[in-house]
Short mmCIF file of C-alpha atoms and ligand atoms in Angstrom, two decimals:
data_model
loop_
_atom_site.label_atom_id
_atom_site.label_comp_id
_atom_site.label_asym_id
_atom_site.label_seq_id
_atom_site.Cartn_x
_atom_site.Cartn_y
_atom_site.Cartn_z
CA MET A 287 40.85 -73.84 -50.49
CA LYS A 288 43.01 -76.31 -52.40
CA LYS A 289 42.32 -80.00 -51.97
CA ALA A 290 44.90 -82.79 -51.73
CA ILE A 291 44.45 -86.54 -51.75
CA ILE A 292 47.16 -88.82 -50.36
CA ILE A 293 47.17 -92.48 -51.40
CA GLY A 294 48.41 -94.51 -48.44
CA SER A 295 49.18 -93.75 -44.81
CA GLY A 296 52.76 -94.97 -44.45
CA LEU A 297 55.03 -92.65 -42.48
CA GLY A 298 55.85 -90.69 -45.66
CA GLY A 299 52.16 -90.35 -46.53
CA LEU A 300 51.26 -89.21 -43.01
CA ALA A 301 54.16 -86.73 -42.95
CA VAL A 302 53.27 -85.08 -46.23
CA ALA A 303 49.60 -85.02 -45.21
CA ILE A 304 50.47 -83.15 -42.00
CA ARG A 305 52.67 -80.75 -43.95
CA LEU A 306 49.99 -79.95 -46.52
CA GLN A 307 47.14 -79.75 -44.02
CA SER A 308 49.20 -77.39 -41.84
CA ARG A 309 49.51 -75.10 -44.90
CA GLY A 310 45.75 -74.88 -45.15
CA ILE A 311 45.31 -77.45 -47.92
CA SER A 312 42.29 -79.63 -47.25
CA THR A 313 43.88 -83.07 -47.17
CA THR A 314 42.35 -86.54 -47.24
CA ILE A 315 44.29 -89.80 -46.91
CA TYR A 316 42.86 -92.99 -48.38
CA GLU A 317 44.43 -96.11 -46.85
CA LYS A 318 43.64 -99.60 -48.11
CA ASN A 319 44.27 -101.29 -44.75
CA ALA A 320 42.33 -101.15 -41.48
CA MET A 321 44.97 -99.11 -39.67
CA ALA A 322 47.39 -96.36 -40.65
CA GLY A 323 51.17 -96.83 -40.67
CA GLY A 324 52.05 -98.96 -43.70
CA HIS A 325 55.14 -100.94 -42.76
CA ALA A 326 54.96 -99.41 -39.30
CA TYR A 327 51.89 -101.54 -38.51
CA GLN A 328 51.22 -103.09 -35.10
CA PHE A 329 49.12 -105.91 -33.71
CA LYS A 330 48.22 -107.00 -30.20
CA GLU A 331 47.34 -110.49 -29.02
CA LYS A 332 46.96 -112.06 -25.55
CA GLY A 333 48.61 -109.08 -23.87
CA TYR A 334 51.58 -109.00 -26.29
CA THR A 335 52.20 -105.96 -28.51
CA PHE A 336 54.13 -106.36 -31.76
CA ASP A 337 55.48 -103.63 -33.99
CA MET A 338 55.44 -105.34 -37.37
CA GLY A 339 58.04 -103.25 -39.20
CA PRO A 340 60.34 -100.44 -38.06
CA SER A 341 61.54 -100.89 -34.51
CA LEU A 342 64.12 -98.18 -34.05
CA ILE A 343 64.00 -94.43 -34.43
CA THR A 344 66.99 -92.37 -35.48
CA GLU A 345 67.51 -88.69 -36.32
CA ILE A 346 64.68 -87.41 -34.09
CA PRO A 347 65.27 -83.79 -35.23
CA ILE A 348 63.51 -84.67 -38.54
CA ILE A 349 60.41 -85.75 -36.60
CA GLU A 350 60.65 -82.61 -34.45
CA ARG A 351 60.70 -80.46 -37.60
CA LEU A 352 57.51 -82.09 -38.80
CA PHE A 353 55.67 -81.53 -35.53
CA LYS A 354 57.00 -77.98 -35.34
CA GLN A 355 55.55 -77.18 -38.72
CA ALA A 356 52.20 -78.43 -37.44
CA GLY A 357 52.60 -76.15 -34.40
CA LYS A 358 52.70 -79.15 -32.05
CA PRO A 359 55.49 -79.94 -29.58
CA LEU A 360 56.71 -83.49 -30.26
CA LYS A 361 57.24 -84.13 -26.53
CA LYS A 362 53.50 -83.79 -25.93
CA TYR A 363 52.73 -86.54 -28.43
CA LEU A 364 55.60 -89.00 -28.23
CA LYS A 365 57.75 -90.30 -25.40
CA THR A 366 61.07 -91.69 -26.57
CA THR A 367 64.18 -92.97 -24.89
CA GLY A 368 67.71 -93.58 -26.12
CA LEU A 369 69.11 -97.13 -26.22
CA ASP A 370 72.49 -98.43 -25.11
CA PRO A 371 73.71 -100.57 -26.70
CA PHE A 372 72.12 -99.73 -30.04
CA TYR A 373 72.44 -103.41 -30.97
CA ARG A 374 74.19 -106.52 -29.82
CA VAL A 375 75.72 -108.28 -32.81
CA TYR A 376 76.56 -112.00 -32.52
CA PHE A 377 78.99 -113.37 -35.09
CA HIS A 378 79.02 -116.98 -36.25
CA ASP A 379 81.97 -117.78 -33.99
CA LYS A 380 79.88 -116.72 -30.95
CA SER A 381 81.94 -113.56 -30.42
CA PHE A 382 79.76 -110.50 -30.03
CA ILE A 383 79.92 -106.76 -29.79
CA ASP A 384 77.61 -104.31 -28.04
CA TYR A 385 77.47 -101.62 -30.70
CA ASN A 386 76.82 -98.11 -29.42
CA GLY A 387 77.71 -94.46 -29.95
CA SER A 388 80.49 -94.29 -27.35
CA GLU A 389 83.90 -93.90 -28.93
CA ALA A 390 85.66 -95.39 -25.90
CA SER A 391 83.43 -98.44 -25.72
CA MET A 392 83.54 -99.08 -29.47
CA LYS A 393 87.32 -98.77 -29.65
CA GLU A 394 87.79 -101.04 -26.65
CA GLN A 395 85.60 -103.73 -28.19
CA ILE A 396 87.01 -103.41 -31.70
CA ARG A 397 90.55 -103.58 -30.30
CA LYS A 398 89.88 -107.14 -29.12
CA PHE A 399 89.39 -108.10 -32.78
CA ASN A 400 92.13 -105.95 -34.34
CA GLU A 401 94.30 -103.25 -32.76
CA ASN A 402 94.65 -101.25 -35.96
CA ASP A 403 90.90 -101.23 -36.64
CA ALA A 404 90.39 -99.52 -33.28
CA LEU A 405 92.87 -96.85 -34.30
CA ASN A 406 90.95 -96.31 -37.54
CA TYR A 407 87.57 -95.83 -35.86
CA ASP A 408 88.03 -92.06 -35.56
CA LYS A 409 89.16 -91.75 -39.18
CA PHE A 410 86.13 -93.67 -40.39
CA MET A 411 83.75 -91.55 -38.33
CA LYS A 412 85.37 -88.38 -39.62
CA TYR A 413 84.74 -89.59 -43.15
CA ALA A 414 81.15 -90.60 -42.30
CA SER A 415 80.58 -87.17 -40.71
CA LYS A 416 81.27 -85.51 -44.07
CA LEU A 417 78.65 -87.68 -45.73
CA TYR A 418 76.21 -86.86 -42.93
CA LYS A 419 76.90 -83.16 -43.37
CA ALA A 420 76.13 -83.38 -47.08
CA VAL A 421 72.91 -85.38 -46.71
CA ILE A 422 71.42 -84.05 -43.46
CA THR A 423 73.04 -80.73 -42.53
CA ASP A 424 73.30 -79.36 -46.07
CA GLY A 425 69.96 -80.84 -47.04
CA LEU A 426 70.72 -83.17 -49.97
CA GLY A 427 68.35 -85.68 -48.35
CA SER A 428 65.39 -83.36 -48.82
CA LYS A 429 66.46 -81.58 -51.99
CA PRO A 430 64.36 -82.35 -55.04
CA PHE A 431 66.44 -84.23 -57.63
CA ILE A 432 64.43 -83.34 -60.70
CA SER A 433 66.61 -81.69 -63.30
CA ALA A 434 70.04 -82.34 -64.80
CA ARG A 435 71.17 -79.21 -62.92
CA ASP A 436 70.28 -80.81 -59.59
CA PHE A 437 72.38 -83.81 -60.51
CA LEU A 438 75.30 -81.82 -61.89
CA GLY A 439 75.39 -79.84 -58.66
CA PHE A 440 75.56 -83.06 -56.62
CA ALA A 441 77.89 -85.23 -58.71
CA PRO A 442 81.24 -83.42 -58.11
CA ARG A 443 80.63 -83.35 -54.37
CA ALA A 444 79.69 -87.03 -54.36
CA ILE A 445 82.86 -87.91 -56.25
CA ALA A 446 85.03 -85.76 -53.98
CA LEU A 447 83.52 -87.53 -50.97
CA ARG A 448 84.13 -90.96 -52.53
CA ALA A 449 80.40 -91.37 -51.97
CA ILE A 450 79.73 -93.44 -55.06
CA LEU A 451 81.98 -96.42 -54.35
CA PRO A 452 80.36 -99.55 -52.88
CA ALA A 453 79.77 -99.07 -49.15
CA TYR A 454 81.52 -102.29 -48.15
CA ASN A 455 84.65 -101.48 -50.16
CA VAL A 456 85.04 -98.11 -48.48
CA ALA A 457 84.46 -99.57 -44.99
CA ALA A 458 86.95 -102.34 -45.78
CA GLY A 459 89.55 -99.65 -46.53
CA TYR A 460 89.38 -98.60 -42.87
CA PHE A 461 88.93 -101.96 -41.18
CA LYS A 462 90.54 -105.38 -41.60
CA ASP A 463 88.65 -107.70 -39.23
CA PHE A 464 85.58 -109.32 -40.85
CA ARG A 465 83.44 -108.32 -37.86
CA THR A 466 84.35 -104.65 -37.97
CA ARG A 467 83.89 -104.60 -41.74
CA PHE A 468 80.38 -105.90 -41.18
CA LEU A 469 79.62 -103.42 -38.37
CA PHE A 470 80.37 -100.40 -40.52
CA SER A 471 78.80 -101.56 -43.78
CA PHE A 472 75.61 -103.40 -42.83
CA HIS A 473 73.55 -100.23 -42.26
CA THR A 474 72.67 -100.11 -45.96
CA LEU A 475 70.50 -103.17 -45.28
CA PHE A 476 68.33 -100.98 -43.03
CA ILE A 477 67.29 -99.06 -46.13
CA GLY A 478 67.01 -102.12 -48.35
CA GLY A 479 70.48 -101.73 -49.93
CA ASN A 480 73.10 -104.33 -50.77
CA PRO A 481 76.25 -103.31 -48.83
CA PHE A 482 78.41 -104.54 -51.71
CA ARG A 483 76.61 -102.32 -54.23
CA ALA A 484 74.89 -99.45 -52.40
CA PRO A 485 76.95 -96.26 -52.63
CA SER A 486 79.12 -95.36 -49.69
CA LEU A 487 77.02 -92.23 -49.27
CA PHE A 488 74.94 -94.42 -46.97
CA LEU A 489 77.94 -94.86 -44.67
CA MET A 490 76.65 -91.66 -43.13
CA LEU A 491 74.24 -93.89 -41.19
CA PRO A 492 76.73 -95.07 -38.52
CA TYR A 493 77.60 -91.40 -37.92
CA LEU A 494 73.93 -90.44 -37.82
CA GLU A 495 73.34 -93.06 -35.11
CA LYS A 496 76.45 -91.98 -33.21
CA THR A 497 75.48 -88.31 -33.08
CA THR A 498 71.71 -88.46 -32.63
CA GLY A 499 71.35 -91.91 -31.05
CA VAL A 500 69.07 -94.89 -31.54
CA HIS A 501 65.72 -94.49 -29.85
CA PHE A 502 62.54 -96.33 -28.97
CA SER A 503 59.14 -94.82 -28.42
CA TYR A 504 57.16 -96.11 -25.47
CA GLY A 505 54.19 -98.18 -26.59
CA GLY A 506 56.21 -99.24 -29.63
CA MET A 507 57.03 -97.68 -32.94
CA TYR A 508 53.32 -97.51 -33.63
CA SER A 509 53.04 -94.70 -31.10
CA LEU A 510 54.76 -92.53 -33.71
CA VAL A 511 52.03 -93.44 -36.19
CA GLU A 512 49.35 -92.69 -33.59
CA ALA A 513 50.98 -89.35 -32.79
CA MET A 514 51.10 -88.39 -36.46
CA VAL A 515 47.47 -89.44 -37.05
CA LYS A 516 46.44 -87.41 -33.98
CA VAL A 517 48.23 -84.29 -35.18
CA PHE A 518 46.82 -84.69 -38.71
CA LYS A 519 43.27 -84.98 -37.39
CA GLU A 520 43.72 -82.08 -34.94
CA LEU A 521 44.72 -79.94 -37.91
CA GLY A 522 41.45 -80.93 -39.61
CA GLY A 523 42.75 -83.64 -41.96
CA LYS A 524 40.65 -86.65 -42.91
CA LEU A 525 41.90 -90.25 -42.78
CA VAL A 526 39.74 -92.83 -44.55
CA LEU A 527 40.70 -96.42 -43.73
CA ASN A 528 39.79 -99.68 -45.52
CA THR A 529 39.57 -97.73 -48.76
CA PRO A 530 42.01 -98.67 -51.52
CA VAL A 531 42.43 -96.15 -54.28
CA GLU A 532 41.39 -97.93 -57.47
CA GLU A 533 42.69 -95.47 -60.03
CA ILE A 534 44.53 -92.16 -60.28
CA LEU A 535 42.43 -90.08 -62.67
CA VAL A 536 44.38 -88.30 -65.39
CA ARG A 537 43.22 -86.18 -68.30
CA ASN A 538 45.58 -84.59 -70.86
CA LYS A 539 48.53 -85.52 -68.64
CA VAL A 540 47.05 -83.80 -65.59
CA ALA A 541 46.01 -85.73 -62.46
CA TYR A 542 42.64 -84.49 -61.23
CA GLY A 543 41.66 -86.99 -58.55
CA VAL A 544 41.24 -90.65 -57.68
CA LYS A 545 38.61 -93.33 -57.94
CA VAL A 546 37.57 -94.94 -54.64
CA LYS A 547 34.71 -97.41 -54.23
CA GLY A 548 33.83 -96.67 -57.85
CA GLU A 549 33.32 -92.97 -57.10
CA VAL A 550 35.34 -90.03 -58.46
CA GLU A 551 37.06 -87.88 -55.82
CA GLU A 552 38.55 -84.76 -57.37
CA ALA A 553 41.61 -82.94 -56.02
CA ASP A 554 44.10 -80.26 -57.04
CA ILE A 555 47.01 -82.35 -55.77
CA VAL A 556 47.38 -86.14 -55.71
CA VAL A 557 50.27 -87.65 -53.73
CA SER A 558 50.96 -91.36 -53.88
CA ASN A 559 52.64 -92.94 -50.88
CA ALA A 560 52.12 -96.35 -52.45
CA HIS A 561 55.24 -97.85 -54.00
CA PHE A 562 56.29 -96.53 -57.40
CA ALA A 563 55.41 -99.71 -59.36
CA HIS A 564 51.91 -99.92 -57.90
CA THR A 565 51.34 -96.20 -58.41
CA TYR A 566 52.02 -96.28 -62.13
CA LYS A 567 51.40 -99.89 -63.16
CA ASP A 568 48.21 -100.58 -61.23
CA LEU A 569 46.65 -97.16 -60.75
CA ILE A 570 47.09 -95.42 -64.11
CA PRO A 571 45.93 -97.30 -67.22
CA GLU A 572 48.93 -98.18 -69.41
CA GLN A 573 47.54 -96.48 -72.53
CA LYS A 574 47.62 -93.16 -70.64
CA ARG A 575 51.31 -93.56 -69.73
CA SER A 576 54.22 -92.96 -72.05
CA ARG A 577 57.12 -92.60 -69.58
CA PHE A 578 56.60 -95.58 -67.32
CA LYS A 579 55.19 -98.38 -69.43
CA ASN A 580 54.75 -101.71 -67.60
CA LYS A 581 57.85 -103.15 -69.24
CA ALA A 582 60.02 -100.23 -68.06
CA ILE A 583 58.64 -100.52 -64.53
CA MET A 584 59.29 -104.24 -64.41
CA LYS A 585 62.82 -103.81 -65.76
CA LYS A 586 63.95 -101.78 -62.75
CA ASP A 587 65.82 -103.50 -59.90
CA TYR A 588 63.72 -104.21 -56.84
CA GLY A 589 65.53 -104.90 -53.59
CA MET A 590 65.25 -107.57 -50.98
CA SER A 591 62.23 -108.64 -49.01
CA CYS A 592 62.11 -110.24 -45.58
CA PHE A 593 60.38 -112.97 -43.63
CA LEU A 594 59.12 -112.09 -40.16
CA ILE A 595 58.11 -114.28 -37.24
CA TYR A 596 56.28 -112.62 -34.33
CA LEU A 597 56.52 -114.58 -31.09
CA GLY A 598 54.77 -114.06 -27.77
CA VAL A 599 56.97 -116.06 -25.38
CA LYS A 600 56.31 -116.85 -21.70
CA LYS A 601 59.96 -116.30 -20.87
CA GLN A 602 62.69 -113.71 -21.31
CA TYR A 603 66.11 -114.52 -22.71
CA THR A 604 69.00 -112.47 -21.36
CA GLN A 605 71.13 -113.21 -24.46
CA LEU A 606 68.83 -110.86 -26.37
CA LYS A 607 69.19 -107.11 -26.05
CA HIS A 608 66.51 -104.71 -27.29
CA HIS A 609 68.03 -105.07 -30.78
CA THR A 610 70.08 -108.17 -31.58
CA LEU A 611 71.67 -109.35 -34.81
CA ILE A 612 72.70 -112.98 -35.23
CA LEU A 613 74.90 -113.52 -38.22
CA SER A 614 75.71 -116.38 -40.50
CA GLU A 615 79.34 -117.06 -41.37
CA ARG A 616 78.66 -115.96 -44.95
CA TYR A 617 78.27 -112.24 -45.62
CA LYS A 618 78.87 -111.43 -49.29
CA GLU A 619 77.71 -114.82 -50.56
CA LEU A 620 74.53 -114.73 -48.50
CA ILE A 621 73.80 -111.20 -49.71
CA THR A 622 74.33 -112.39 -53.29
CA ASP A 623 71.89 -115.27 -52.71
CA ILE A 624 69.31 -112.74 -51.52
CA PHE A 625 69.79 -109.89 -53.99
CA ASP A 626 71.09 -111.58 -57.16
CA ARG A 627 70.61 -115.35 -57.15
CA LYS A 628 67.28 -114.80 -55.37
CA ILE A 629 67.35 -118.13 -53.59
CA LEU A 630 66.42 -119.04 -50.06
CA ALA A 631 69.78 -120.23 -48.74
CA ASP A 632 70.26 -122.94 -46.12
CA ASP A 633 71.86 -120.44 -43.77
CA PHE A 634 70.48 -117.08 -42.67
CA SER A 635 71.33 -113.95 -40.74
CA MET A 636 68.65 -112.39 -38.61
CA TYR A 637 67.61 -109.40 -36.58
CA LEU A 638 65.58 -109.83 -33.36
CA HIS A 639 63.49 -107.22 -31.62
CA ALA A 640 62.88 -107.58 -27.87
CA PRO A 641 61.15 -104.33 -26.87
CA THR A 642 60.41 -105.34 -23.27
CA ARG A 643 64.05 -104.59 -22.51
CA THR A 644 63.03 -100.92 -22.69
CA ASP A 645 59.26 -100.95 -22.30
CA PRO A 646 57.91 -103.79 -20.14
CA SER A 647 54.34 -102.92 -21.18
CA MET A 648 55.00 -104.56 -24.58
CA ALA A 649 54.34 -108.06 -23.08
CA PRO A 650 52.82 -109.65 -19.96
CA LYS A 651 55.15 -109.60 -16.93
CA GLY A 652 58.20 -111.84 -17.37
CA CYS A 653 57.33 -112.52 -21.04
CA ASP A 654 58.71 -111.31 -24.35
CA SER A 655 57.07 -110.04 -27.53
CA LEU A 656 59.84 -110.96 -29.96
CA TYR A 657 60.10 -110.45 -33.64
CA VAL A 658 62.57 -112.18 -35.87
CA LEU A 659 63.42 -110.62 -39.24
CA ILE A 660 65.28 -112.59 -41.88
CA PRO A 661 66.30 -110.88 -45.14
CA THR A 662 65.07 -112.94 -48.10
CA PRO A 663 64.86 -112.60 -51.87
CA ASN A 664 61.86 -110.79 -53.27
CA LEU A 665 59.23 -112.63 -55.29
CA ALA A 666 61.33 -112.53 -58.47
CA GLY A 667 62.91 -115.66 -56.96
CA ASN A 668 60.79 -118.77 -57.14
CA VAL A 669 60.10 -119.43 -53.47
CA ASN A 670 56.52 -120.62 -52.90
CA TRP A 671 55.82 -118.92 -49.58
CA ASN A 672 52.60 -120.89 -48.99
CA GLU A 673 54.63 -124.08 -48.88
CA GLU A 674 57.81 -122.58 -47.46
CA THR A 675 56.35 -120.62 -44.53
CA PRO A 676 55.88 -123.52 -42.06
CA ILE A 677 59.14 -125.20 -43.10
CA PHE A 678 61.20 -122.02 -42.87
CA THR A 679 59.58 -120.99 -39.58
CA LYS A 680 60.46 -124.34 -38.00
CA LYS A 681 64.01 -124.11 -39.30
CA VAL A 682 64.47 -120.65 -37.76
CA LEU A 683 62.90 -121.64 -34.44
CA ASP A 684 65.06 -124.80 -34.26
CA PHE A 685 68.13 -122.69 -34.93
CA LEU A 686 67.24 -120.22 -32.19
CA GLN A 687 66.45 -122.96 -29.68
CA TYR A 688 69.09 -125.60 -30.37
CA LYS A 689 71.99 -123.74 -31.95
CA PHE A 690 71.74 -120.22 -30.55
CA GLY A 691 70.56 -121.41 -27.15
CA LEU A 692 67.13 -119.90 -26.44
CA GLU A 693 66.24 -122.73 -24.12
CA ASP A 694 62.76 -124.29 -24.46
CA LEU A 695 61.77 -121.52 -26.85
CA GLN A 696 59.17 -123.53 -28.74
CA GLN A 697 57.56 -124.89 -25.57
CA ASN A 698 57.02 -121.31 -24.35
CA ILE A 699 55.40 -119.76 -27.41
CA GLU A 700 51.91 -118.39 -26.73
CA VAL A 701 51.48 -116.27 -29.85
CA GLN A 702 52.99 -117.00 -33.25
CA ARG A 703 52.40 -115.19 -36.54
CA THR A 704 54.45 -114.87 -39.69
CA TYR A 705 54.68 -112.28 -42.47
CA SER A 706 56.26 -113.29 -45.77
CA PRO A 707 57.26 -111.50 -49.00
CA ALA A 708 53.91 -112.65 -50.41
CA ASP A 709 52.17 -110.73 -47.60
CA PHE A 710 54.13 -107.57 -48.46
CA ALA A 711 52.81 -107.86 -52.01
CA ARG A 712 49.22 -108.72 -51.05
CA GLU A 713 48.63 -106.47 -48.07
CA ARG A 714 50.77 -103.43 -48.86
CA ASN A 715 50.91 -103.52 -52.67
CA ASN A 716 54.71 -103.81 -52.71
CA TYR A 717 55.67 -104.91 -56.21
CA LEU A 718 57.46 -108.30 -56.00
CA GLY A 719 56.98 -108.07 -52.24
CA ALA A 720 60.17 -105.95 -52.16
CA ALA A 721 59.87 -104.47 -48.67
CA TRP A 722 62.04 -101.45 -49.52
CA SER A 723 60.87 -101.15 -53.14
CA LEU A 724 63.59 -100.12 -55.63
CA GLU A 725 67.08 -101.18 -54.62
CA PRO A 726 69.08 -98.09 -53.59
CA LYS A 727 72.06 -98.41 -55.91
CA LEU A 728 73.93 -95.82 -57.94
CA THR A 729 71.61 -96.06 -60.95
CA GLN A 730 68.49 -95.83 -58.77
CA ILE A 731 69.18 -92.95 -56.40
CA ALA A 732 68.79 -89.14 -56.62
CA ASN A 733 67.74 -88.17 -60.18
CA PHE A 734 67.65 -91.82 -61.17
CA ARG A 735 64.99 -92.70 -58.59
CA PRO A 736 61.35 -91.95 -59.48
CA HIS A 737 60.97 -88.24 -58.89
CA ASN A 738 58.92 -86.80 -56.06
CA ARG A 739 57.06 -84.84 -58.73
CA SER A 740 55.71 -87.15 -61.42
CA GLU A 741 57.82 -86.98 -64.56
CA GLU A 742 54.70 -87.26 -66.66
CA PHE A 743 51.55 -86.06 -64.93
CA LYS A 744 51.03 -82.55 -63.62
CA ASN A 745 49.68 -82.36 -60.05
CA LEU A 746 50.79 -85.92 -59.28
CA TYR A 747 53.52 -86.41 -56.66
CA LEU A 748 55.18 -89.35 -54.97
CA VAL A 749 56.37 -89.71 -51.38
CA GLY A 750 57.97 -92.56 -49.44
CA VAL A 751 60.47 -95.32 -49.92
CA SER A 752 60.49 -95.59 -53.71
CA THR A 753 61.29 -91.92 -54.23
CA HIS A 754 64.16 -89.63 -53.14
CA PRO A 755 65.98 -90.05 -50.78
CA GLY A 756 64.75 -93.62 -50.14
CA GLY A 757 63.81 -95.97 -47.32
CA GLY A 758 64.00 -95.93 -43.55
CA VAL A 759 62.02 -93.70 -41.24
CA PRO A 760 64.31 -90.65 -41.61
CA GLY A 761 64.40 -91.22 -45.39
CA VAL A 762 60.65 -91.23 -45.91
CA LEU A 763 60.18 -88.24 -43.59
CA LEU A 764 62.77 -86.36 -45.65
CA SER A 765 60.95 -87.41 -48.82
CA ALA A 766 57.83 -85.73 -47.42
CA GLU A 767 59.85 -82.50 -47.08
CA THR A 768 61.04 -82.84 -50.68
CA THR A 769 57.54 -83.46 -52.01
CA GLU A 770 56.15 -80.57 -49.98
CA LYS A 771 58.80 -78.21 -51.43
CA LEU A 772 57.75 -79.14 -54.96
CA ILE A 773 54.05 -78.72 -54.21
CA ILE A 774 54.66 -75.28 -52.65
CA LYS A 775 56.60 -74.22 -55.73
CA ASP A 776 54.16 -75.64 -58.29
CA HIS A 777 51.03 -74.34 -56.58
CA LYS A 778 52.55 -71.01 -55.50
CA LEU A 779 51.65 -71.55 -51.84
C1 LIG B 1247 60.28 -105.26 -41.46
C2 LIG B 1247 60.79 -103.86 -41.61
C3 LIG B 1247 61.55 -103.30 -40.59
C4 LIG B 1247 62.02 -101.99 -40.71
N1 LIG B 1247 62.74 -101.44 -39.68
C5 LIG B 1247 63.11 -100.13 -39.73
C6 LIG B 1247 63.69 -99.49 -38.60
O1 LIG B 1247 63.87 -100.10 -37.53
N2 LIG B 1247 64.02 -98.17 -38.70
C7 LIG B 1247 63.83 -97.47 -39.85
O2 LIG B 1247 64.15 -96.28 -39.90
N3 LIG B 1247 63.24 -98.05 -40.93
C8 LIG B 1247 62.86 -99.35 -40.89
N4 LIG B 1247 62.23 -99.93 -41.96
C9 LIG B 1247 61.96 -99.12 -43.15
C10 LIG B 1247 60.76 -98.21 -42.94
O3 LIG B 1247 59.83 -98.83 -42.10
C11 LIG B 1247 60.07 -97.92 -44.27
O4 LIG B 1247 61.04 -97.49 -45.22
C12 LIG B 1247 58.99 -96.86 -44.13
O5 LIG B 1247 58.15 -97.12 -43.03
C13 LIG B 1247 58.19 -96.82 -45.41
O6 LIG B 1247 57.27 -95.75 -45.38
P1 LIG B 1247 56.51 -95.24 -46.65
O7 LIG B 1247 56.12 -93.84 -46.40
O8 LIG B 1247 57.31 -95.52 -47.88
O9 LIG B 1247 55.17 -96.06 -46.70
P2 LIG B 1247 54.77 -97.59 -46.61
O10 LIG B 1247 55.07 -98.08 -45.25
O11 LIG B 1247 55.29 -98.35 -47.78
O12 LIG B 1247 53.20 -97.44 -46.72
C14 LIG B 1247 52.50 -97.29 -47.92
C15 LIG B 1247 51.03 -97.34 -47.59
O13 LIG B 1247 50.28 -97.23 -48.80
C16 LIG B 1247 49.15 -98.08 -48.69
N5 LIG B 1247 48.65 -98.36 -50.03
C17 LIG B 1247 49.26 -99.05 -51.03
N6 LIG B 1247 48.47 -99.07 -52.12
C18 LIG B 1247 47.35 -98.37 -51.82
C19 LIG B 1247 46.17 -98.03 -52.54
N7 LIG B 1247 45.99 -98.42 -53.80
N8 LIG B 1247 45.22 -97.30 -51.92
C20 LIG B 1247 45.38 -96.89 -50.64
N9 LIG B 1247 46.46 -97.19 -49.90
C21 LIG B 1247 47.45 -97.92 -50.50
C22 LIG B 1247 49.69 -99.30 -47.99
O14 LIG B 1247 48.66 -100.08 -47.43
C23 LIG B 1247 50.58 -98.65 -46.93
O15 LIG B 1247 49.84 -98.35 -45.78
C24 LIG B 1247 61.74 -101.25 -41.87
C25 LIG B 1247 60.96 -101.81 -42.90
C26 LIG B 1247 60.50 -103.11 -42.77
C27 LIG B 1247 59.66 -103.69 -43.88
#
C-alpha cells in the first residue's frame, strides 16, 4: 500500500487527502494548528460562533464531486442553503444594490444608475458564460499546467476570449456607471487579485455565482471542514493536529518523507498544502534547491492581506444583510495603495459577515456574530501591526458606528478579537502574511504559477491557493483534482 503525507489541512489539503485515501493510498495529514481548516478556521466564545475566513460557498458541484469520489452523499454531511441577495453593496454616496442572480432584479436595480448598463447586463453575462465554460465545464480549472504544450493549448483560446485583458477594463467596456463597473469587476478580490491587473478570465465568477448560486452551510463554513474531516477519517485517513512539519526530506531530487517532532516519517508521496514560499523556503534546505532559491521566491509578487475584526454584539442591525460590502469613494487608488504602494490608507472598503441572517444558531438570540474584513497591504509594506491593531480597530468601529450608522455598536460588543496580516504569517505560515499567497496576475497563473507537481523534486506535489488554479474555495478544491490527476499518472494508480 502506498503512503502519502499531506502538509496542512486547509480545504485543498483535506480535499486531496480524501481523494488519495479513497484510492487506497494510506494518507496522513500533519497540521501545525490545533484544528483543521486553514483559513476556514472557526472559534466560539460566549455563545457566538465565528467563521474566521471563507464565509460563502459557490459552485457546490465541485464539492459534490469530491464526496462522490469518496462514496459519500454530500447531503448526509452538509446542509446548505442558497442566499438572496448574494450581497448588499453600499456605495460611498449611500446608494446600494442587492446583488443577486436574478436577471430581472439586477437589471431593474442597475437601470436606476444607468439605463444602458442594464441593457448590457445580458451581453456581459454571455461573455462571462464563455469564460465559465472554458474554466469549469471544459476543465481548464483542474487541468495540470505543467508543460509548454499545456500552455500553447490554452493561450489561443484565452486570447480569443479576451481573457487576458485586465478584468476591470473588460467590465468597463460593458458598463459606464462607477457602481456597475465595481459590481462586475470586484470578484477578483475574492481570490486575492487586483481587479485592475487580474486577467478577465476571472470575470467568469459573476456568471458562476449567477448559475450555481451563493450558499451558506448551517453551523458556518466550518461545517464543510468538519464534513471533510469526517469523510477522511471514515475512509481510514489519519489527521495529526498540533504537529508542524519541520522539513520535507529530499535525497537526489526525490522527496521521501517529512520530519515531524524531530522524527523521520517516510512516504511515497508528499503533498504540501502550505503556501508555496513556506514549502520551498522554510521546509527544504536552500542548498538542496536549484529551481526555487530564496531570492527567486522572494522576488515573486505576493498579493494583498486583510485585517479582520470579529464582534459578538448584543444587537442586530437591519442595515446588514448576510453579506454586506461597504465601499470607500476610491476604487482604483485604494487598490493601488493596497497592492502597489503597500500603505494603510486613511479610507477603507470593507466586507461584513452577519451569518445569523441565515442561521440564528450562530449567536445568542437577538445578537449578531459579525466579522469585518478590510483588505490591507501584505507585510512588504511597513505597517507595524502590534502598534496599528488597536488604532485601526477603533477607527473601523468608529466608522461603522458614527458614519455608517450602526447605532451604539461599541456599547453592545460582548466579544472582540482581531486577526492581522502578522497573524496570517505567524499562525498559518503565509509568506508576508499574504492571505491569498501569490497575486493571480497574468505572469503568475497557469504554467507561470508554481506547478501542482514540483518542478524539481520527484514525488513532491503542491495543492491549494499558491498553485493552479488559485484561491477561493472552488479554486483550491479544483487544485486538489489537478494534483490528484498528476499523482495518478506518476504512480500509475
Ligand atoms: C479572510 C478570508 C476570507 C475568505 N473568504 C472566502 C469566501 O467567502 N469564499 C471563498 O471561496 N474563498 C474565500 N477565501 C479564500 C479561501 O478561504 C482560501 O483560498 C482557501 O481556504 C485556502 O485553502 P488552502 O487549501 O490553500 O489552504 P490554507 O487555508 O492556506 O491552509 C494551509 C494549511 O497548512 C497549514 N500549514 C502551514 N505550514 C505548515 C507546516 N509546516 N506543517 C503543517 N501544517 C502547515 C496551515 O496551518 C493551514 O492549516 C477567503 C480567505 C480569507 C483569508
